[in-house]
JSON list of C-alpha atoms and ligand atoms in Angstrom, two decimals:
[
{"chain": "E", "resi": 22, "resn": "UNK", "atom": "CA", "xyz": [-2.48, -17.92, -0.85]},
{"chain": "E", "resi": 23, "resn": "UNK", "atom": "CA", "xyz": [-1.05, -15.64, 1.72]},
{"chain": "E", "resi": 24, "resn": "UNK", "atom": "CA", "xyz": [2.50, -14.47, 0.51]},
{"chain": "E", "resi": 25, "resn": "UNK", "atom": "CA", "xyz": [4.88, -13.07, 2.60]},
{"chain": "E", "resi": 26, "resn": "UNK", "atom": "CA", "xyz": [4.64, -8.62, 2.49]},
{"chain": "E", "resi": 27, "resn": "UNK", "atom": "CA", "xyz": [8.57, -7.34, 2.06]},
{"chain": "E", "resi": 28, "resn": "UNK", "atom": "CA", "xyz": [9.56, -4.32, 4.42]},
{"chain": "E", "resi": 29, "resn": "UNK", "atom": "CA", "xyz": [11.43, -1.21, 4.53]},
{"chain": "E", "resi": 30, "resn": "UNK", "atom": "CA", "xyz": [14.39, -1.17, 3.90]},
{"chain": "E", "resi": 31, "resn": "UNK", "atom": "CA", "xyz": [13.48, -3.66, 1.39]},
{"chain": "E", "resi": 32, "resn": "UNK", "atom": "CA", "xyz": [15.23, -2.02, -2.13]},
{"chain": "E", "resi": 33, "resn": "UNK", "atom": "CA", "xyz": [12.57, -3.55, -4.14]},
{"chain": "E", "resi": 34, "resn": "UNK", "atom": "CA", "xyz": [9.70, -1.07, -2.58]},
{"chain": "E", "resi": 35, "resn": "UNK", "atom": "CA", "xyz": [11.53, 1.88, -4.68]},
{"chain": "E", "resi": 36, "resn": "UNK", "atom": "CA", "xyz": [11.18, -0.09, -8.01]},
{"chain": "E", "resi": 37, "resn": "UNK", "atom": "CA", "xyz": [8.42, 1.69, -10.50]},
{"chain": "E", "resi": 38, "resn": "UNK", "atom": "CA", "xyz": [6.02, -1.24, -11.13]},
{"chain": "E", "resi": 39, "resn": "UNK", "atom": "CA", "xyz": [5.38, -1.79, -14.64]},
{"chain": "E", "resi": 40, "resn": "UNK", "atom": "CA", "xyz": [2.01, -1.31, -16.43]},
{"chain": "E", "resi": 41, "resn": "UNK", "atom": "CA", "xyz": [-0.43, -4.88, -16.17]},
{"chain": "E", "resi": 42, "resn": "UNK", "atom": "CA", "xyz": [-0.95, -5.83, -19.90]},
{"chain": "E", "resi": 43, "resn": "UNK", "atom": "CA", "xyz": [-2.86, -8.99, -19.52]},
{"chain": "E", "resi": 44, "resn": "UNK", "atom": "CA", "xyz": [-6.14, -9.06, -17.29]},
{"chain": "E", "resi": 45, "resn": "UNK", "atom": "CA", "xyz": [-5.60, -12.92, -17.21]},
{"chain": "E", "resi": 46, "resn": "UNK", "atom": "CA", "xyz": [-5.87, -15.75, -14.53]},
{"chain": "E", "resi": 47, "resn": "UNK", "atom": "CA", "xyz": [-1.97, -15.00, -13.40]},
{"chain": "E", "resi": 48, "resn": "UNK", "atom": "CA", "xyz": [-3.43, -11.70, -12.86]},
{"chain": "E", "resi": 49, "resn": "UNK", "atom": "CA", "xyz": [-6.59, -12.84, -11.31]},
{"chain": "E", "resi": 50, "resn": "UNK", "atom": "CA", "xyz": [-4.74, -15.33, -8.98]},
{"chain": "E", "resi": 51, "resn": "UNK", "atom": "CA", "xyz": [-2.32, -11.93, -7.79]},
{"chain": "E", "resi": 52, "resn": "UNK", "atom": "CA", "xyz": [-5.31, -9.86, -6.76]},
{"chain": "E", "resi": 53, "resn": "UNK", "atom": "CA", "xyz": [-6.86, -12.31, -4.63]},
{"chain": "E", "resi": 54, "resn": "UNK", "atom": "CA", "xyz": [-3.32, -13.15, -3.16]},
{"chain": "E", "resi": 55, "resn": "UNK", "atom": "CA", "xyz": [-3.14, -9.87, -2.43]},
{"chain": "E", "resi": 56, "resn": "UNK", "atom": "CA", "xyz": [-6.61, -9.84, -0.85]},
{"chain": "E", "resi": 57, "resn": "UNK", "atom": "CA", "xyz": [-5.96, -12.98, 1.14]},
{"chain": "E", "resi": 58, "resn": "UNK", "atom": "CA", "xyz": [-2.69, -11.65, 2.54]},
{"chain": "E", "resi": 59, "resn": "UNK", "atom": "CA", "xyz": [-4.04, -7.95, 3.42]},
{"chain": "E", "resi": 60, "resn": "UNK", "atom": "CA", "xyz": [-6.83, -9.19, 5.47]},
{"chain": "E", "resi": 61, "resn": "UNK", "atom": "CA", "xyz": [-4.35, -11.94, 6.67]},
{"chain": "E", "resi": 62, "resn": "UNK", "atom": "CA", "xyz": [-1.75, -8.88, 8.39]},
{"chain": "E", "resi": 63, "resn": "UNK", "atom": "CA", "xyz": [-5.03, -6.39, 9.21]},
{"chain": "E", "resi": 64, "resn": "UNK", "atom": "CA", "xyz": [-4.67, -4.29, 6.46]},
{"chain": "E", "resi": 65, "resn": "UNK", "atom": "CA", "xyz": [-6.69, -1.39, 4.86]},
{"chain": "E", "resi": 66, "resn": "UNK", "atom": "CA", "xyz": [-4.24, -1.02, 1.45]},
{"chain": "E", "resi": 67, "resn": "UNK", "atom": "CA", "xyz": [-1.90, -3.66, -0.26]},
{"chain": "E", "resi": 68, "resn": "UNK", "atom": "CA", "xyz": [0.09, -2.75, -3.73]},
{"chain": "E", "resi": 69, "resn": "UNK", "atom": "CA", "xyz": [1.06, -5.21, -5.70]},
{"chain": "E", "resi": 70, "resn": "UNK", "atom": "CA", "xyz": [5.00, -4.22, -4.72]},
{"chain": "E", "resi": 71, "resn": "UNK", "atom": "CA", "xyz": [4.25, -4.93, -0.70]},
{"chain": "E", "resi": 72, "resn": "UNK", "atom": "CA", "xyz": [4.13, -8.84, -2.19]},
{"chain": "E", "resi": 73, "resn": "UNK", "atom": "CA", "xyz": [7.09, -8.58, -4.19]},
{"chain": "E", "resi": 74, "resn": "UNK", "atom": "CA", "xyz": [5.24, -8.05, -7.64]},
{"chain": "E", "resi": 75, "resn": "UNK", "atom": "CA", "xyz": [6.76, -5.63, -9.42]},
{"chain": "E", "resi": 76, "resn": "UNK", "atom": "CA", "xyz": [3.02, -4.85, -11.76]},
{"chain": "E", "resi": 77, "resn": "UNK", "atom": "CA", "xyz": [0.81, -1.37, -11.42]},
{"chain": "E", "resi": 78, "resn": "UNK", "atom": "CA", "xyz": [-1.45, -2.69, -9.30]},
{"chain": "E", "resi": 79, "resn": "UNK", "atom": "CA", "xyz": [-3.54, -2.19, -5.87]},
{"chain": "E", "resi": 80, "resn": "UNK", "atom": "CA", "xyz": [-6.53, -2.93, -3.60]},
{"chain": "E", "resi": 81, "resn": "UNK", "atom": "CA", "xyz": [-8.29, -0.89, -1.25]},
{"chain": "E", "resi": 82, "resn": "UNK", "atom": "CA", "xyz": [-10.62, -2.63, 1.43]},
{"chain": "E", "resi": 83, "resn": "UNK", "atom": "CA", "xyz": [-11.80, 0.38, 3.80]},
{"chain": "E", "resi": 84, "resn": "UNK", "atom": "CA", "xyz": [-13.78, -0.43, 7.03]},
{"chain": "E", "resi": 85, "resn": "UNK", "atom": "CA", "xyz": [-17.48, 0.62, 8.05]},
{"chain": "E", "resi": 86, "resn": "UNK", "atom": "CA", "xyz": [-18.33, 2.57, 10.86]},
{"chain": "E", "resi": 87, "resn": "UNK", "atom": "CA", "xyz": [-18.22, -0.35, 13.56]},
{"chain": "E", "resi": 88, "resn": "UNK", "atom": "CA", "xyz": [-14.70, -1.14, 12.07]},
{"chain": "E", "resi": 89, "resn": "UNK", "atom": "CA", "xyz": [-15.35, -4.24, 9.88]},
{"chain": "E", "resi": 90, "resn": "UNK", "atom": "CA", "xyz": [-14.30, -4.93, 5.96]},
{"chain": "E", "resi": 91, "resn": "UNK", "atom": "CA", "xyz": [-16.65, -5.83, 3.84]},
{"chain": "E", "resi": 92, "resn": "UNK", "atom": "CA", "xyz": [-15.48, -7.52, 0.67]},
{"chain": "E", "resi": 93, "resn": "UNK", "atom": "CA", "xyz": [-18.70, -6.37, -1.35]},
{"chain": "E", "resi": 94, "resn": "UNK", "atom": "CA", "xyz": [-16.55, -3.03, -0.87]},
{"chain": "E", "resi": 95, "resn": "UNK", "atom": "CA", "xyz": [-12.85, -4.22, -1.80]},
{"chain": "E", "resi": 96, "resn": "UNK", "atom": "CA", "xyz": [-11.82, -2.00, -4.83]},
{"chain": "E", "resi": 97, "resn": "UNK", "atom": "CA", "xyz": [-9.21, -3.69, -7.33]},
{"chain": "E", "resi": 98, "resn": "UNK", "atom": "CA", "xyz": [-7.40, -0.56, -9.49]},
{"chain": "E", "resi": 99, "resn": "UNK", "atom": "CA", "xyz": [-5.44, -1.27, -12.57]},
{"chain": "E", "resi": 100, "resn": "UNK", "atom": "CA", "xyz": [-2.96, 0.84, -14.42]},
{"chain": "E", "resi": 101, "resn": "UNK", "atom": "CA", "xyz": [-4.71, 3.75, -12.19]},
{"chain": "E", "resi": 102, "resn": "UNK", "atom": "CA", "xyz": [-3.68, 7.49, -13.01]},
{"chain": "E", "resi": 103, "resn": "UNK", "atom": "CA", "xyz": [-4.58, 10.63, -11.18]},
{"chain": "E", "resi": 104, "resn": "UNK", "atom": "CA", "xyz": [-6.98, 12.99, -13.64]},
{"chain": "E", "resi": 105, "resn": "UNK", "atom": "CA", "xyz": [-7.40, 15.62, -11.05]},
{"chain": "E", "resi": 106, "resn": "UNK", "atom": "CA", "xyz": [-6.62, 16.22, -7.48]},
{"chain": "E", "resi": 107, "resn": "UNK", "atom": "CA", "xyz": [-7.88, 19.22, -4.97]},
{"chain": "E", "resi": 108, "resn": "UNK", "atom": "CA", "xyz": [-7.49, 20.68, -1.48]},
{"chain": "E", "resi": 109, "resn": "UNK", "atom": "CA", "xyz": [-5.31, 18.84, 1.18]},
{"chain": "E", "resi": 110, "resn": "UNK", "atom": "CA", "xyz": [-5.94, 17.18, 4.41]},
{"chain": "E", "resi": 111, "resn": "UNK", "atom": "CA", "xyz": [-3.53, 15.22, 6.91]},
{"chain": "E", "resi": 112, "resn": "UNK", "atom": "CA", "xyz": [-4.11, 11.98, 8.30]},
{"chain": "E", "resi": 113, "resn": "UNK", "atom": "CA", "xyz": [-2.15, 9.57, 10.00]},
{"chain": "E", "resi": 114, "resn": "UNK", "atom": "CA", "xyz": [-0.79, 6.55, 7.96]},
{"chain": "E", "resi": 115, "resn": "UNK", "atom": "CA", "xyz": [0.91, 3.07, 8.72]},
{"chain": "E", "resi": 116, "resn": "UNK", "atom": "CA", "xyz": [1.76, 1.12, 5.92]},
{"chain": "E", "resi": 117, "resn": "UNK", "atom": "CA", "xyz": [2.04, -2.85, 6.48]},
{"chain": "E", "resi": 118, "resn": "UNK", "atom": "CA", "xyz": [5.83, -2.81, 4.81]},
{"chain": "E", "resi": 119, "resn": "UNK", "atom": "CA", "xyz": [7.21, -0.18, 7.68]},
{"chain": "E", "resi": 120, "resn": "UNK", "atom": "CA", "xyz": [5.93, -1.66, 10.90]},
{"chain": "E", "resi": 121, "resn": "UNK", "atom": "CA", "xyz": [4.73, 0.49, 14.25]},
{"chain": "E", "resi": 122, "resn": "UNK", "atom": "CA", "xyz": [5.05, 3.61, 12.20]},
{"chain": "E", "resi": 123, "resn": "UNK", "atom": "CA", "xyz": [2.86, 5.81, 12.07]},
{"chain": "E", "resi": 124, "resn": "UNK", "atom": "CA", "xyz": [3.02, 8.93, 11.12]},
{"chain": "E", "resi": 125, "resn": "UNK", "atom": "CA", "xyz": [0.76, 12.42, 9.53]},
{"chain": "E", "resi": 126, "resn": "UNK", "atom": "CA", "xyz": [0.79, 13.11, 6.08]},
{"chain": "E", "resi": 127, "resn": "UNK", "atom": "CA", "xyz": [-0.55, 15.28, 3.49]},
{"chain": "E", "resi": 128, "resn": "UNK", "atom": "CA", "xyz": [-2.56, 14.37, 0.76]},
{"chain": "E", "resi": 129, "resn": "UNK", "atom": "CA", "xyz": [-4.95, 15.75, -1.65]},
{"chain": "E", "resi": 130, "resn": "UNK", "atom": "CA", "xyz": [-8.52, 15.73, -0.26]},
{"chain": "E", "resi": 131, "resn": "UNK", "atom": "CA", "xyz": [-10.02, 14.73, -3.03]},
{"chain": "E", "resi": 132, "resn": "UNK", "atom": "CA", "xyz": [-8.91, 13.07, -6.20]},
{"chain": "E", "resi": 133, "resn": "UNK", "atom": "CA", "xyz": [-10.67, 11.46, -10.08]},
{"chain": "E", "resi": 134, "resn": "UNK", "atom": "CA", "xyz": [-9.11, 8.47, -11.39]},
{"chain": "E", "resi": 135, "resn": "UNK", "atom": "CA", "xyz": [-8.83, 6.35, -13.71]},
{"chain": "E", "resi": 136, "resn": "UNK", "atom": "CA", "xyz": [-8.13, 3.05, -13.89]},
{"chain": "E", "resi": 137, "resn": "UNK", "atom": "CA", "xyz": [-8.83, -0.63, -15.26]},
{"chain": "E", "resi": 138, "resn": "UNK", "atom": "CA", "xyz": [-10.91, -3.34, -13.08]},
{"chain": "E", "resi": 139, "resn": "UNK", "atom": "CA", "xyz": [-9.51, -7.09, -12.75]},
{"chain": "E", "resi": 140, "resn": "UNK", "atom": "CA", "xyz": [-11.45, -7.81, -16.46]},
{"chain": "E", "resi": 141, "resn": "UNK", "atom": "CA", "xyz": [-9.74, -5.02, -18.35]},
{"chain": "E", "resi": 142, "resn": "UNK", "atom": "CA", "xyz": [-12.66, -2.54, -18.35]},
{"chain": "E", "resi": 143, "resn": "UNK", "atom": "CA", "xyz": [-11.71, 1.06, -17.94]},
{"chain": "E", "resi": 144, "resn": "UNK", "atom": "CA", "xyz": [-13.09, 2.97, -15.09]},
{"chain": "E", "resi": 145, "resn": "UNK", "atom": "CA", "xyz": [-13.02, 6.42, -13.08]},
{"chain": "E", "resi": 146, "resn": "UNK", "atom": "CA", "xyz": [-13.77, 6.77, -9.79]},
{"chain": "E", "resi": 147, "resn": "UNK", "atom": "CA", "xyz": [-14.25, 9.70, -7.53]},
{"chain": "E", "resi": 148, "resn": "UNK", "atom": "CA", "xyz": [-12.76, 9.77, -3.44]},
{"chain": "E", "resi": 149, "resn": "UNK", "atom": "CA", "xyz": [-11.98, 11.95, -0.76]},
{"chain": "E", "resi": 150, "resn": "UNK", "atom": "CA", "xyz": [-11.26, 11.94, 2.37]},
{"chain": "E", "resi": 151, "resn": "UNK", "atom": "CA", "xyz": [-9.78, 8.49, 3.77]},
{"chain": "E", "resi": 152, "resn": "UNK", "atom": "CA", "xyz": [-10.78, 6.64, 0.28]},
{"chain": "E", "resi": 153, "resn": "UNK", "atom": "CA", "xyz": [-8.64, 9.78, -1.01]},
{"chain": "E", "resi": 154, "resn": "UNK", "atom": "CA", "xyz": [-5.68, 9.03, 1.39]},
{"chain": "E", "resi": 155, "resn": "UNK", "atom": "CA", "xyz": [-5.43, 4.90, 0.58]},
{"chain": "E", "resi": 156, "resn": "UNK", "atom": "CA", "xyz": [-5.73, 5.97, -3.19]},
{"chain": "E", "resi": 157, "resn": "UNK", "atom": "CA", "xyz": [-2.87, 8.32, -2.69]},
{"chain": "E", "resi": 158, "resn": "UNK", "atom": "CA", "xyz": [-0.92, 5.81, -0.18]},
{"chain": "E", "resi": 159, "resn": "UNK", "atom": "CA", "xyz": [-1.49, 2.68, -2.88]},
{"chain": "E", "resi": 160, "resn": "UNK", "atom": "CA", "xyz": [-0.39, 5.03, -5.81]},
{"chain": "E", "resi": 161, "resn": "UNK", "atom": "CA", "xyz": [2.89, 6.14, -4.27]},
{"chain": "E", "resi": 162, "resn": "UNK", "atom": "CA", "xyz": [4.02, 2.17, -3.76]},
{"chain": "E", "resi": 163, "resn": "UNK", "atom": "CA", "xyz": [3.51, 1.73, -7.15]},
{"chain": "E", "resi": 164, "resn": "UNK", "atom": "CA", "xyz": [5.75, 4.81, -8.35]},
{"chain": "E", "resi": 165, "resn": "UNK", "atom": "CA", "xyz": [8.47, 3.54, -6.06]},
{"chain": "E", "resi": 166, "resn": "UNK", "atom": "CA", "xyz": [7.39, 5.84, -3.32]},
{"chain": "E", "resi": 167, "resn": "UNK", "atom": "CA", "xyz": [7.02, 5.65, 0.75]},
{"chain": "E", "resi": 168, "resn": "UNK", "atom": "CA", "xyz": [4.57, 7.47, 2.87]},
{"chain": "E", "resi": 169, "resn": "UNK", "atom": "CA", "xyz": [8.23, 8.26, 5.30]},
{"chain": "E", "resi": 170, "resn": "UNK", "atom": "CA", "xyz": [9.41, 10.00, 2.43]},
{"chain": "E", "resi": 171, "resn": "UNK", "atom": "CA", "xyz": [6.54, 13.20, 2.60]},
{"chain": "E", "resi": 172, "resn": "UNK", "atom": "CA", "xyz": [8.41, 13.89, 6.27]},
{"chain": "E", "resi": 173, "resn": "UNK", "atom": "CA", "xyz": [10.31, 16.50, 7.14]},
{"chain": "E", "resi": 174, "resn": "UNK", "atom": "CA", "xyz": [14.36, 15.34, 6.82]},
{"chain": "E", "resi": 175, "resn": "UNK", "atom": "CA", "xyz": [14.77, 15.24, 10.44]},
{"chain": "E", "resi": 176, "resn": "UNK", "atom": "CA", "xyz": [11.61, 13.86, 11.60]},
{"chain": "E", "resi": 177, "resn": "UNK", "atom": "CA", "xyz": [12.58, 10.53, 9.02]},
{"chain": "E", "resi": 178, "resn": "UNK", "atom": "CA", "xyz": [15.85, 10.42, 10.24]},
{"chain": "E", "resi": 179, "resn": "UNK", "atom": "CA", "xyz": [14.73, 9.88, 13.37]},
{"chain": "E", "resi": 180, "resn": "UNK", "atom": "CA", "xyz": [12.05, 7.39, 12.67]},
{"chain": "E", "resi": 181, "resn": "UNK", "atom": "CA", "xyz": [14.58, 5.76, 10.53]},
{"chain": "E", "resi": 182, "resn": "UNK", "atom": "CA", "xyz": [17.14, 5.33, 13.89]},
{"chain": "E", "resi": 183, "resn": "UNK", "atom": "CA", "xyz": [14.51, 3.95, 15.58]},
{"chain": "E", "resi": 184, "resn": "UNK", "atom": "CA", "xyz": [13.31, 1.77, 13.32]},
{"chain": "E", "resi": 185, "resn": "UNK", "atom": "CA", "xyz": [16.38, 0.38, 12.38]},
{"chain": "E", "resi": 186, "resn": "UNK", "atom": "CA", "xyz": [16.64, -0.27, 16.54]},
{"chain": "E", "resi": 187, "resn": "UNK", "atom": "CA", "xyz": [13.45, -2.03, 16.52]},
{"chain": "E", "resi": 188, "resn": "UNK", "atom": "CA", "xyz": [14.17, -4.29, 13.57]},
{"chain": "E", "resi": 189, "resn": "UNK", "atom": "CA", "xyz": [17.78, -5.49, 15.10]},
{"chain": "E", "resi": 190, "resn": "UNK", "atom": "CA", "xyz": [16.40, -6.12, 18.62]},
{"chain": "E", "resi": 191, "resn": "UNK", "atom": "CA", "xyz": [13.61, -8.38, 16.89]},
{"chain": "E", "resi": 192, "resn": "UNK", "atom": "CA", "xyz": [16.38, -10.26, 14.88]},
{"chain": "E", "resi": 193, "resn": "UNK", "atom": "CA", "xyz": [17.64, -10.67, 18.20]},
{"chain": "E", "resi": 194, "resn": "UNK", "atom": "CA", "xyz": [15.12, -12.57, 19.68]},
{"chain": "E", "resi": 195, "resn": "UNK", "atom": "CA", "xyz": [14.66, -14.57, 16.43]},
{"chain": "E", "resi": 196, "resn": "UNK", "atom": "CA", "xyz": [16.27, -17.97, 17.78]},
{"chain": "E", "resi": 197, "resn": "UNK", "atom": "CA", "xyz": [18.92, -18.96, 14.84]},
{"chain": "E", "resi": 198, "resn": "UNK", "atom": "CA", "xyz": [18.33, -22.00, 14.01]},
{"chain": "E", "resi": 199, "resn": "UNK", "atom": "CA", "xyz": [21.34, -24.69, 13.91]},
{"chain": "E", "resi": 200, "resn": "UNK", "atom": "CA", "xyz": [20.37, -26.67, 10.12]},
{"chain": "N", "resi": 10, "resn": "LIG", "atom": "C1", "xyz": [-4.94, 5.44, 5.40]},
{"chain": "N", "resi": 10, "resn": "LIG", "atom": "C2", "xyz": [-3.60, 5.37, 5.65]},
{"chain": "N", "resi": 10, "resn": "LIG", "atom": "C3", "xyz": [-2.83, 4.39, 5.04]},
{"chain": "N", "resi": 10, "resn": "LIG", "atom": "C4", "xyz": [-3.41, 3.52, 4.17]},
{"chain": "N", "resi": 10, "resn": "LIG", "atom": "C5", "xyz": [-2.55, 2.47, 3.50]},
{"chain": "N", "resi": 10, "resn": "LIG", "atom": "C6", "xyz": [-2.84, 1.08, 3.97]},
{"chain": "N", "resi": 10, "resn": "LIG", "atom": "N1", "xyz": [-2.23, 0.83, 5.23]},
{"chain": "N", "resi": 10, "resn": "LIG", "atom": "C7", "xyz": [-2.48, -0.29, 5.95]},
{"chain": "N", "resi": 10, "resn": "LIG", "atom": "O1", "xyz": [-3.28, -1.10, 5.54]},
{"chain": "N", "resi": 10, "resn": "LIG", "atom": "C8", "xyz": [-1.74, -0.46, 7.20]},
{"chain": "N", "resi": 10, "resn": "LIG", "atom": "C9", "xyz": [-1.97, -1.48, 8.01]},
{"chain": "N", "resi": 10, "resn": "LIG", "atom": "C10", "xyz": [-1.24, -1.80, 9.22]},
{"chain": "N", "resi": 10, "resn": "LIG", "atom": "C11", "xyz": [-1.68, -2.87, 9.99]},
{"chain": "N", "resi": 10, "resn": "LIG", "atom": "C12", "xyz": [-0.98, -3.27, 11.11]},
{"chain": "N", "resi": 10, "resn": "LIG", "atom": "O2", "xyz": [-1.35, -4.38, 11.83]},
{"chain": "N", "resi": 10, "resn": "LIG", "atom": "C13", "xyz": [-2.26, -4.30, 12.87]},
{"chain": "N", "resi": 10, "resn": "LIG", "atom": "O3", "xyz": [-2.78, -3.24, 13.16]},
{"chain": "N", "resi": 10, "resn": "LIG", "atom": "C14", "xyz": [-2.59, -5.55, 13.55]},
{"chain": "N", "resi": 10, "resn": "LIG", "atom": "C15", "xyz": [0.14, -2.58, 11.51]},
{"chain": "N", "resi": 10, "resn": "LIG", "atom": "O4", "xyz": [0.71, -3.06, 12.68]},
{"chain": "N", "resi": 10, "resn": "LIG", "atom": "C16", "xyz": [2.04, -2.94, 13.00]},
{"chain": "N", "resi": 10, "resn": "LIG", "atom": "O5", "xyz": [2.78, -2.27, 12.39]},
{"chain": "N", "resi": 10, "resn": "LIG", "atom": "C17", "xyz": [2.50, -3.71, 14.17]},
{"chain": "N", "resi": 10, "resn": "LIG", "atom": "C18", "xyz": [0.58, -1.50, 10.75]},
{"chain": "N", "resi": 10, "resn": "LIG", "atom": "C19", "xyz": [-0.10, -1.12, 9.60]},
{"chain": "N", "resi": 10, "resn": "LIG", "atom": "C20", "xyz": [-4.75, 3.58, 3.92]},
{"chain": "N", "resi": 10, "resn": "LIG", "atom": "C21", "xyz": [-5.51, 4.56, 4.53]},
{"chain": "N", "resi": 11, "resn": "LIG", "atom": "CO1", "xyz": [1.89, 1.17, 2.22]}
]
């Protein structure tokens, strides 16, 4: 089922998500909500949060070289934690809860983590580069954390204004509806 993704300034993306202690159907049903509504909206990334579930969890679903997503590829991460993180690289992110931003980052160019699949088994897995960047990107949501908040003050501000500008002209061409 595809469930609607919450946006910025949406108060429940800076909750901390709480650890998943049962790798059960409810669970099962979540990830593939998840799935359904990230390739529903285009997306690379989803947390668990974007959905409105407040639970440690994420999926990663990174294109090939001709652009296309390949579910034999979709990575489901658990309760993940960072073991070890090195060198830096920037990239430009968008995240599908703050729409038509887009904006460079930093992030660690390689990171180890570990984490638990869908069925409760513990794993580790090594990434860098963009792999690195989506871990890093996922992670943050689930600490509460935006990629608009690794900006320089002024350069967020800004984005903010405009944002904020964006968001009441749409809600202005959203016909109310008389009930
Ligand atoms: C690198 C950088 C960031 C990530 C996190 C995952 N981010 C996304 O999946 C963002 C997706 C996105 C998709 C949008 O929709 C279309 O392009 C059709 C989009 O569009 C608008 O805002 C209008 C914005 C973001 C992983 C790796
Ligand atoms: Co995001």
């Amino acid at each position: 089922m595809i469930r609607p993704i919450i946006t910025y300034p949406d108060r429940r993306l800076f909750l901390r998500s709480s650890e998943v202690e049962r790798f059960d159907d409810e669970l099962h049903r979540l990830l593939d909500d998840m799935y359904e509504t990230m390739m529903a909206k285009n997306g690379i990334g989803l947390a668990a949060i974007q959905i409105a579930v407040p639970k440690r969890a994420l999926i990663i679903n990174l294109p090939d070289e001709e652009g296309h997503q390949h579910k034999e590829d979709l990575l489901e991460l658990i309760n993940p934690v960072i073991l070890q993180q090195e060198g830096s690289q920037l990239y430009t992110e968008g995240c599908l809860s703050i729409p038509e931003v887009y904006e460079e980052v930093e992030r660690a160019q390689w990171v180890k983590v570990a984490y638990f699949d869908r069925h409760g088994n513990e794993r580790t897995l090594e990434a860098e580069g963009l792999l690195a960047v989506a871990i890093q990107h996922e992670m943050d949501h689930l600490d509460g954390h935006l990629f608009i908040e690794k900006l320089p003050y002024l350069k967020r501000k800004r984005i903010e204004k405009e944002y904020r500008k964006r968001q009441k002209r749409g809600s202005a061409q959203t016909p109310v509806r008389n009930l």
